[in-house]
Amino acid sequence: MARLRSSLLIGLLAGLALSTTTLSKHQDDKESTQLHIGDSQICNEFECYPKVFEASSLWQEIKPGQHLPGGLDVRMNLETGVREAKLCDDEHNAIPNIPVAIPESDSIPETSMHEFTQDFDVIRKLIDSDPESNLESVSAKLEDLMEFAHDYKHGYDIVAHEFDLLKRISCDEQMPLALRDISTIMITSCTRNNPRVVEYINKWYPDFIDQVYQRIGTLITNENRSDPHIKLLKRYLSLLDELTTESYEFTQFELDALDKAWQIPDKQIRIEVLELISKLFTVPGSDDSELRKRGLTDPVPFAQMWANNIQELIQDDEIDELHTRKFFDSLYAIKQDFSDVKIEASFLSWLSRQVDERKKQLDSGIKERDLEQDSFDKKMIESRHLVFGNPMAHKIKNWNDEL
Ligand SMILES: *[C@@H]1O[C@H](CO)[C@@H](O)[C@H](O)[C@H]1NC(C)=O
């Protein structure tokens, strides 16, 4: 009788959504408590609770023996050591989240079924038997699946379940180049505009980026610069662009690989390379000491070399506005962090033409205002004297304007 009453009381308390920490402490002490599992309830010595976890928008403890419905966020509460779950709070709540830290194992979440399991099983079999002679059918299968890779949910599913296979096809140097190419496109499509995929790959496959650089190294040192080789090199670089976060720590090998890739006379490759290098320089405080910390032995010539490369490419008429901004920001950061870096006369005259055009745009008032564009234009206009020229000239100029 007393037992019944206490379980009722606890049930009430839990129903009032009071902190469950006291309850869980209680349970931890009684780890060996026998569970009585009924049709819809599980009971222990102290309480009964539903057999199926009832999720809400708040984190709640997952109790022993409870079944989890799909599509929940699951986490390990690092303070209490208790596993908790709640409803996903974004609109894509049909995607099961990857548990951040599940106590039982720290390995990659188990692979289970997903919408394309069968398709990928077919690909896996063909690859395992003979990739060379099955090239056509594997390519066709991957092409068919490509449209789903762009989708937020499906893209995530594909990577969460099939990344091992895609990585293998993409990085195995024995695979036909055409297959490596299409598999790399698929991974890139999954990552594009899908931060969860990027996070997933970087978390569970922390060596993947370096592995891609190793393959780039092989392609670069290969004398054969046939179209398929160059194409794959570009694919790898654009995949790296998606995966590289601002805090990424480049190794010396990776920086050398980018330098060598730059030397291949191909504009697309150069654009991709500068995109990656821009991430290195635009992080706040990427100055001499910071670059030394990142393992660079001699940052000044390194900064000068990339400053030269940026100045060269940014003057190319085919560079679009978004890249112009990115590369300019990068050069701006280099010049601020390394004041000794030399700036070419040709760049200064390009800058002066740009400044004139952008001033006209700003003053015209014809086009609808784009705040980002405006603030970039202002930054560029000011930089002409403040960063790339004589700061006194800027003062004198402004003083004149005020008269
Ligand atoms: C270069 O690679 C292409 C594509 O793999 C191949 O068809 C060609 O025979 C290779 N050329 C040489 C000289 O090895």
Short mmCIF file of C-alpha atoms and ligand atoms in Angstrom, two decimals:
data_model
loop_
_atom_site.label_atom_id
_atom_site.label_comp_id
_atom_site.label_asym_id
_atom_site.label_seq_id
_atom_site.Cartn_x
_atom_site.Cartn_y
_atom_site.Cartn_z
CA MET A 1 0.00 0.00 0.00
CA ALA A 2 2.76 2.40 0.96
CA ARG A 3 4.55 1.54 -2.24
CA LEU A 4 1.53 2.32 -4.34
CA ARG A 5 1.13 5.67 -2.65
CA SER A 6 4.74 6.71 -3.20
CA SER A 7 4.59 5.76 -6.86
CA LEU A 8 1.41 7.78 -7.21
CA LEU A 9 3.04 10.76 -5.59
CA ILE A 10 6.08 10.54 -7.82
CA GLY A 11 3.84 10.15 -10.82
CA LEU A 12 2.05 13.33 -9.84
CA LEU A 13 5.25 15.21 -9.33
CA ALA A 14 6.54 14.07 -12.69
CA GLY A 15 3.23 15.05 -14.23
CA LEU A 16 3.70 18.54 -12.88
CA ALA A 17 6.91 18.64 -14.87
CA LEU A 18 9.04 19.29 -11.85
CA SER A 19 12.73 18.79 -12.27
CA THR A 20 13.39 15.15 -12.96
CA THR A 21 16.93 15.30 -11.64
CA THR A 22 15.98 14.08 -8.19
CA LEU A 23 14.13 11.18 -9.71
CA SER A 24 16.98 10.16 -11.89
CA LYS A 25 19.47 10.35 -9.04
CA HIS A 26 17.16 8.06 -7.23
CA GLN A 27 17.26 5.64 -10.11
CA ASP A 28 20.97 5.69 -10.55
CA ASP A 29 21.30 4.45 -7.01
CA LYS A 30 19.00 1.59 -7.86
CA GLU A 31 20.59 0.58 -11.14
CA SER A 32 19.78 -3.05 -10.48
CA THR A 33 16.13 -2.35 -9.73
CA GLN A 34 14.00 -4.91 -11.48
CA LEU A 35 11.80 -3.57 -14.23
CA HIS A 36 8.29 -4.87 -14.72
CA ILE A 37 7.45 -4.34 -18.32
CA GLY A 38 3.75 -4.34 -19.13
CA ASP A 39 1.86 -3.65 -22.34
CA SER A 40 2.06 0.09 -22.07
CA GLN A 41 3.91 0.77 -18.84
CA ILE A 42 7.20 -0.02 -17.22
CA CYS A 43 7.33 -0.15 -13.43
CA ASN A 44 10.20 -0.33 -11.02
CA GLU A 45 10.27 -0.28 -7.27
CA PHE A 46 9.51 3.44 -7.17
CA GLU A 47 7.35 4.40 -10.09
CA CYS A 48 5.64 3.46 -13.31
CA TYR A 49 6.20 5.24 -16.57
CA PRO A 50 5.06 4.85 -20.16
CA LYS A 51 6.77 2.18 -22.20
CA VAL A 52 7.02 4.53 -25.14
CA PHE A 53 8.87 7.76 -24.41
CA GLU A 54 6.46 10.71 -24.53
CA ALA A 55 8.40 13.52 -26.11
CA SER A 56 7.77 17.19 -25.54
CA SER A 57 9.70 20.26 -26.57
CA LEU A 58 11.72 20.04 -23.34
CA TRP A 59 14.59 17.68 -22.66
CA GLN A 60 13.37 14.71 -20.61
CA GLU A 61 15.15 11.74 -19.23
CA ILE A 62 14.93 8.51 -21.18
CA LYS A 63 14.10 5.95 -18.50
CA PRO A 64 15.36 2.38 -18.44
CA GLY A 65 13.62 0.16 -20.96
CA GLN A 66 11.76 3.00 -22.69
CA HIS A 67 11.26 2.82 -26.44
CA LEU A 68 12.11 5.91 -28.43
CA PRO A 69 9.85 6.92 -31.30
CA GLY A 70 11.75 8.07 -34.40
CA GLY A 71 12.70 11.61 -35.21
CA LEU A 72 13.70 12.83 -31.76
CA ASP A 73 16.70 14.79 -30.62
CA VAL A 74 18.69 12.62 -28.25
CA ARG A 75 21.53 13.84 -26.09
CA MET A 76 23.61 12.89 -23.15
CA ASN A 77 23.20 15.44 -20.39
CA LEU A 78 26.83 16.01 -19.55
CA GLU A 79 26.04 17.31 -16.05
CA THR A 80 23.85 14.49 -14.86
CA GLY A 81 25.08 11.67 -17.09
CA VAL A 82 21.47 10.96 -18.09
CA ARG A 83 20.27 10.33 -21.63
CA GLU A 84 17.54 12.74 -22.63
CA ALA A 85 15.30 13.27 -25.62
CA LYS A 86 12.93 15.87 -26.97
CA LEU A 87 11.08 16.76 -30.14
CA CYS A 88 13.32 18.29 -32.79
CA ASP A 89 12.66 21.98 -32.77
CA ASP A 90 13.26 22.72 -36.40
CA GLU A 91 10.89 22.20 -39.26
CA HIS A 92 12.83 19.18 -40.40
CA ASN A 93 11.89 17.19 -37.36
CA ALA A 94 11.48 14.03 -39.36
CA ILE A 95 15.25 13.70 -39.46
CA PRO A 96 16.58 11.76 -36.54
CA ASN A 97 19.33 13.77 -35.00
CA ILE A 98 22.72 12.25 -34.50
CA PRO A 99 23.09 11.75 -30.79
CA VAL A 100 25.87 14.04 -29.68
CA ALA A 101 27.17 11.68 -27.05
CA ILE A 102 25.60 8.35 -26.42
CA PRO A 103 27.05 6.78 -23.31
CA GLU A 104 27.33 3.23 -24.65
CA SER A 105 29.63 3.95 -27.55
CA ASP A 106 31.51 6.77 -29.11
CA SER A 107 31.51 5.33 -32.56
CA ILE A 108 29.63 6.22 -35.68
CA PRO A 109 25.88 5.83 -35.22
CA GLU A 110 24.74 2.51 -36.53
CA THR A 111 23.70 2.27 -40.12
CA SER A 112 20.06 1.44 -40.54
CA MET A 113 17.57 1.49 -43.36
CA HIS A 114 16.69 4.64 -45.22
CA GLU A 115 14.79 5.48 -48.34
CA PHE A 116 17.63 4.61 -50.71
CA THR A 117 19.05 1.60 -48.94
CA GLN A 118 18.25 -0.72 -51.82
CA ASP A 119 19.76 1.55 -54.45
CA PHE A 120 22.99 1.85 -52.52
CA ASP A 121 23.06 -1.89 -51.87
CA VAL A 122 22.99 -2.43 -55.62
CA ILE A 123 25.83 0.06 -56.08
CA ARG A 124 27.81 -1.62 -53.31
CA LYS A 125 27.45 -5.04 -54.95
CA LEU A 126 28.49 -3.74 -58.36
CA ILE A 127 31.50 -1.96 -56.87
CA ASP A 128 32.52 -5.02 -54.91
CA SER A 129 32.40 -7.28 -57.92
CA ASP A 130 34.07 -5.22 -60.65
CA PRO A 131 33.93 -1.41 -60.74
CA GLU A 132 35.62 -1.21 -64.14
CA SER A 133 33.10 -3.30 -66.07
CA ASN A 134 30.14 -2.00 -64.03
CA LEU A 135 31.15 1.60 -64.56
CA GLU A 136 28.13 2.43 -66.71
CA SER A 137 25.52 1.00 -64.39
CA VAL A 138 27.06 2.44 -61.23
CA SER A 139 27.29 5.89 -62.86
CA ALA A 140 23.68 5.65 -63.97
CA LYS A 141 22.54 4.65 -60.48
CA LEU A 142 24.44 7.51 -58.87
CA GLU A 143 23.11 9.95 -61.48
CA ASP A 144 19.56 8.84 -60.65
CA LEU A 145 20.13 9.51 -56.97
CA MET A 146 21.82 12.85 -57.57
CA GLU A 147 18.64 14.92 -57.45
CA PHE A 148 17.98 13.73 -53.89
CA ALA A 149 21.46 14.71 -52.75
CA HIS A 150 20.49 18.39 -53.08
CA ASP A 151 17.53 17.90 -50.79
CA TYR A 152 17.96 18.90 -47.16
CA LYS A 153 16.55 15.71 -45.66
CA HIS A 154 17.59 13.19 -48.28
CA GLY A 155 21.06 14.68 -48.55
CA TYR A 156 21.48 14.14 -44.85
CA ASP A 157 20.13 10.59 -45.02
CA ILE A 158 22.49 9.68 -47.81
CA VAL A 159 25.54 10.91 -45.94
CA ALA A 160 24.42 9.54 -42.58
CA HIS A 161 23.97 6.06 -44.06
CA GLU A 162 26.17 5.76 -47.10
CA PHE A 163 29.16 7.94 -46.44
CA ASP A 164 31.52 4.99 -46.06
CA LEU A 165 30.63 3.79 -49.53
CA LEU A 166 30.79 7.22 -51.17
CA LYS A 167 34.08 8.01 -49.47
CA ARG A 168 35.51 4.73 -50.66
CA ILE A 169 34.49 5.32 -54.27
CA SER A 170 35.69 8.90 -54.15
CA CYS A 171 39.09 8.26 -52.58
CA ASP A 172 40.09 4.81 -53.79
CA GLU A 173 42.79 5.38 -56.39
CA GLN A 174 42.03 2.03 -58.03
CA MET A 175 38.51 3.18 -58.90
CA PRO A 176 37.80 4.51 -62.39
CA LEU A 177 38.19 8.32 -62.46
CA ALA A 178 34.65 8.78 -63.75
CA LEU A 179 33.22 7.02 -60.69
CA ARG A 180 35.41 8.92 -58.27
CA ASP A 181 34.22 12.08 -59.97
CA ILE A 182 30.52 11.37 -59.68
CA SER A 183 30.79 10.12 -56.12
CA THR A 184 32.62 13.31 -55.12
CA ILE A 185 29.91 15.38 -56.80
CA MET A 186 27.34 13.49 -54.76
CA ILE A 187 29.09 14.17 -51.45
CA THR A 188 29.48 17.84 -52.40
CA SER A 189 25.80 18.11 -53.33
CA CYS A 190 24.82 16.68 -49.96
CA THR A 191 26.98 19.20 -48.11
CA ARG A 192 25.88 22.29 -50.04
CA ASN A 193 23.63 24.56 -47.94
CA ASN A 194 23.33 21.73 -45.46
CA PRO A 195 25.35 22.56 -42.33
CA ARG A 196 24.19 19.38 -40.60
CA VAL A 197 25.89 17.28 -43.25
CA VAL A 198 29.10 19.29 -42.95
CA GLU A 199 29.00 18.88 -39.20
CA TYR A 200 28.31 15.17 -39.53
CA ILE A 201 31.25 14.50 -41.83
CA ASN A 202 33.67 16.65 -39.84
CA LYS A 203 32.58 15.06 -36.58
CA TRP A 204 32.56 11.40 -37.55
CA TYR A 205 35.22 11.48 -40.25
CA PRO A 206 37.74 13.99 -38.93
CA ASP A 207 40.46 12.62 -41.23
CA PHE A 208 38.39 12.91 -44.38
CA ILE A 209 39.58 16.40 -45.34
CA ASP A 210 43.18 15.34 -45.03
CA GLN A 211 42.47 12.21 -47.06
CA VAL A 212 41.11 14.39 -49.86
CA TYR A 213 44.26 16.51 -49.75
CA GLN A 214 46.32 13.32 -50.06
CA ARG A 215 44.40 12.45 -53.24
CA ILE A 216 44.89 15.98 -54.51
CA GLY A 217 48.59 15.49 -53.86
CA THR A 218 48.58 12.38 -56.05
CA LEU A 219 46.67 14.11 -58.85
CA ILE A 220 49.04 17.08 -58.80
CA THR A 221 52.19 15.00 -58.93
CA ASN A 222 50.76 12.85 -61.71
CA GLU A 223 52.29 13.86 -65.04
CA ASN A 224 49.00 12.99 -66.70
CA ARG A 225 46.92 16.15 -66.82
CA SER A 226 44.08 14.64 -68.84
CA ASP A 227 40.59 16.12 -68.61
CA PRO A 228 39.29 13.52 -66.13
CA HIS A 229 42.26 14.20 -63.83
CA ILE A 230 41.74 17.97 -63.88
CA LYS A 231 38.01 17.53 -63.44
CA LEU A 232 38.45 15.35 -60.36
CA LEU A 233 40.91 17.85 -58.92
CA LYS A 234 38.26 20.58 -59.25
CA ARG A 235 35.64 18.36 -57.62
CA TYR A 236 37.91 17.72 -54.68
CA LEU A 237 38.63 21.41 -54.25
CA SER A 238 34.98 22.39 -54.28
CA LEU A 239 34.19 19.63 -51.81
CA LEU A 240 36.93 20.98 -49.54
CA ASP A 241 35.47 24.44 -49.87
CA GLU A 242 32.18 23.13 -48.45
CA LEU A 243 33.81 21.19 -45.63
CA THR A 244 36.43 23.70 -44.50
CA THR A 245 35.22 25.80 -41.59
CA GLU A 246 36.91 29.02 -40.56
CA SER A 247 38.56 27.37 -37.60
CA TYR A 248 40.07 24.64 -39.75
CA GLU A 249 43.78 24.16 -39.09
CA PHE A 250 45.59 23.64 -42.36
CA THR A 251 48.66 21.43 -42.27
CA GLN A 252 51.85 22.30 -44.08
CA PHE A 253 51.13 19.47 -46.52
CA GLU A 254 47.72 20.91 -47.32
CA LEU A 255 49.08 24.42 -47.85
CA ASP A 256 51.78 23.03 -50.14
CA ALA A 257 49.17 21.10 -52.07
CA LEU A 258 47.15 24.28 -52.57
CA ASP A 259 50.26 26.11 -53.74
CA LYS A 260 50.99 23.36 -56.28
CA ALA A 261 47.38 23.30 -57.43
CA TRP A 262 47.53 27.05 -58.00
CA GLN A 263 50.44 26.50 -60.38
CA ILE A 264 48.27 24.49 -62.75
CA PRO A 265 47.20 27.06 -65.32
CA ASP A 266 43.46 26.66 -64.95
CA LYS A 267 41.26 29.52 -63.84
CA GLN A 268 38.62 27.39 -62.14
CA ILE A 269 41.24 25.61 -60.08
CA ARG A 270 42.77 28.92 -59.09
CA ILE A 271 39.42 30.30 -57.98
CA GLU A 272 38.79 27.21 -55.85
CA VAL A 273 42.26 27.40 -54.34
CA LEU A 274 41.86 31.06 -53.41
CA GLU A 275 38.50 30.33 -51.82
CA LEU A 276 40.22 27.91 -49.49
CA ILE A 277 43.18 30.18 -48.82
CA SER A 278 40.77 33.05 -48.07
CA LYS A 279 39.41 31.04 -45.17
CA LEU A 280 42.87 30.91 -43.68
CA PHE A 281 43.50 34.64 -43.90
CA THR A 282 40.09 36.06 -43.05
CA VAL A 283 39.88 34.47 -39.60
CA PRO A 284 40.37 37.23 -37.05
CA GLY A 285 43.98 37.67 -36.00
CA SER A 286 45.51 35.48 -38.69
CA ASP A 287 48.72 37.40 -38.23
CA ASP A 288 52.30 36.29 -38.04
CA SER A 289 52.14 34.68 -34.60
CA GLU A 290 48.81 33.00 -35.34
CA LEU A 291 50.16 31.48 -38.56
CA ARG A 292 53.28 30.33 -36.72
CA LYS A 293 51.04 28.65 -34.19
CA ARG A 294 49.37 26.89 -37.07
CA GLY A 295 52.72 25.41 -37.98
CA LEU A 296 53.90 27.84 -40.62
CA THR A 297 57.61 28.38 -40.26
CA ASP A 298 57.87 31.52 -42.35
CA PRO A 299 54.56 33.39 -42.58
CA VAL A 300 55.79 36.58 -44.27
CA PRO A 301 56.85 35.12 -47.64
CA PHE A 302 53.80 32.89 -47.44
CA ALA A 303 51.50 35.88 -46.99
CA GLN A 304 53.32 37.75 -49.76
CA MET A 305 52.96 34.82 -52.15
CA TRP A 306 49.19 34.57 -51.64
CA ALA A 307 48.82 38.35 -51.69
CA ASN A 308 50.45 38.25 -55.14
CA ASN A 309 48.16 35.45 -56.30
CA ILE A 310 45.05 37.26 -55.07
CA GLN A 311 46.10 40.51 -56.75
CA GLU A 312 46.61 38.66 -59.99
CA LEU A 313 43.30 36.79 -60.04
CA ILE A 314 41.09 39.58 -58.70
CA GLN A 315 41.93 41.70 -61.73
CA ASP A 316 40.52 39.08 -64.06
CA ASP A 317 37.33 40.34 -65.68
CA GLU A 318 35.65 36.98 -65.37
CA ILE A 319 35.70 36.95 -61.58
CA ASP A 320 32.17 37.51 -60.33
CA GLU A 321 31.20 39.94 -57.59
CA LEU A 322 30.96 37.36 -54.81
CA HIS A 323 34.46 36.11 -55.49
CA THR A 324 35.75 39.64 -55.89
CA ARG A 325 34.46 40.44 -52.42
CA LYS A 326 35.85 37.28 -50.90
CA PHE A 327 39.30 37.72 -52.42
CA PHE A 328 39.37 41.41 -51.63
CA ASP A 329 38.50 40.75 -47.98
CA SER A 330 41.28 38.25 -47.87
CA LEU A 331 43.88 40.61 -49.34
CA TYR A 332 42.63 43.35 -47.03
CA ALA A 333 43.17 41.04 -44.03
CA ILE A 334 46.64 40.08 -45.25
CA LYS A 335 47.63 43.70 -45.69
CA GLN A 336 46.36 44.56 -42.22
CA ASP A 337 48.14 41.67 -40.55
CA PHE A 338 51.33 41.95 -42.60
CA SER A 339 51.94 45.62 -43.27
CA ASP A 340 55.17 44.82 -45.14
CA VAL A 341 53.38 42.87 -47.84
CA LYS A 342 53.99 44.63 -51.14
CA ILE A 343 51.09 45.72 -53.30
CA GLU A 344 51.45 45.83 -57.08
CA ALA A 345 50.92 49.02 -59.07
CA SER A 346 48.57 47.13 -61.40
CA PHE A 347 46.38 46.22 -58.42
CA LEU A 348 46.31 49.83 -57.25
CA SER A 349 45.09 51.05 -60.61
CA TRP A 350 42.48 48.27 -60.71
CA LEU A 351 41.39 49.36 -57.22
CA SER A 352 41.17 52.96 -58.26
CA ARG A 353 38.92 52.07 -61.22
CA GLN A 354 36.77 49.91 -58.93
CA VAL A 355 36.48 52.72 -56.41
CA ASP A 356 35.31 55.15 -59.07
CA GLU A 357 32.66 52.74 -60.32
CA ARG A 358 31.45 51.86 -56.87
CA LYS A 359 31.25 55.50 -55.80
CA LYS A 360 29.05 56.16 -58.80
CA GLN A 361 26.84 53.23 -57.85
CA LEU A 362 26.56 54.42 -54.25
CA ASP A 363 25.70 57.97 -55.28
CA SER A 364 23.37 57.11 -58.13
CA GLY A 365 20.49 55.97 -55.93
CA ILE A 366 19.05 54.25 -59.01
CA LYS A 367 19.47 50.69 -57.92
CA GLU A 368 17.64 49.33 -54.94
CA ARG A 369 19.96 49.34 -51.95
CA ASP A 370 21.69 46.14 -51.03
CA LEU A 371 23.15 46.74 -47.58
CA GLU A 372 25.84 44.12 -47.91
CA GLN A 373 26.88 45.51 -51.26
CA ASP A 374 26.90 49.06 -49.91
CA SER A 375 29.02 48.22 -46.92
CA PHE A 376 31.46 46.29 -49.06
CA ASP A 377 31.68 49.20 -51.51
CA LYS A 378 32.38 51.60 -48.64
CA LYS A 379 35.01 49.31 -47.24
CA MET A 380 36.72 49.13 -50.61
CA ILE A 381 36.54 52.89 -51.15
CA GLU A 382 38.08 53.61 -47.76
CA SER A 383 40.70 50.91 -48.09
CA ARG A 384 42.23 52.59 -51.07
CA HIS A 385 43.95 55.07 -48.81
CA LEU A 386 43.61 53.53 -45.37
CA VAL A 387 44.90 50.04 -46.16
CA PHE A 388 46.50 50.03 -49.57
CA GLY A 389 47.79 53.56 -49.75
CA ASN A 390 48.77 56.56 -47.77
CA PRO A 391 46.41 57.12 -44.81
CA MET A 392 47.23 60.83 -44.92
CA ALA A 393 45.75 61.03 -48.37
CA HIS A 394 42.45 59.76 -46.97
CA LYS A 395 42.44 62.46 -44.29
CA ILE A 396 43.27 65.23 -46.71
CA LYS A 397 40.65 63.98 -49.13
CA ASN A 398 37.94 63.92 -46.46
CA TRP A 399 39.00 67.26 -45.13
CA ASN A 400 38.59 68.67 -48.62
CA ASP A 401 35.16 67.09 -48.94
CA GLU A 402 34.01 68.82 -45.78
CA LEU A 403 34.91 72.28 -47.07
C1 LIG B 1 45.97 9.85 -68.92
O1 LIG B 1 44.74 9.53 -68.27
C2 LIG B 1 43.66 9.25 -69.15
C3 LIG B 1 42.42 9.10 -68.32
O2 LIG B 1 42.58 8.20 -67.28
C4 LIG B 1 44.00 8.00 -69.98
O3 LIG B 1 42.94 7.71 -70.86
C5 LIG B 1 45.29 8.26 -70.73
O4 LIG B 1 45.66 7.07 -71.41
C6 LIG B 1 46.42 8.69 -69.79
N1 LIG B 1 47.57 9.10 -70.56
C7 LIG B 1 48.78 8.68 -70.29
C8 LIG B 1 49.86 9.22 -71.15
O5 LIG B 1 49.03 7.90 -69.39
#
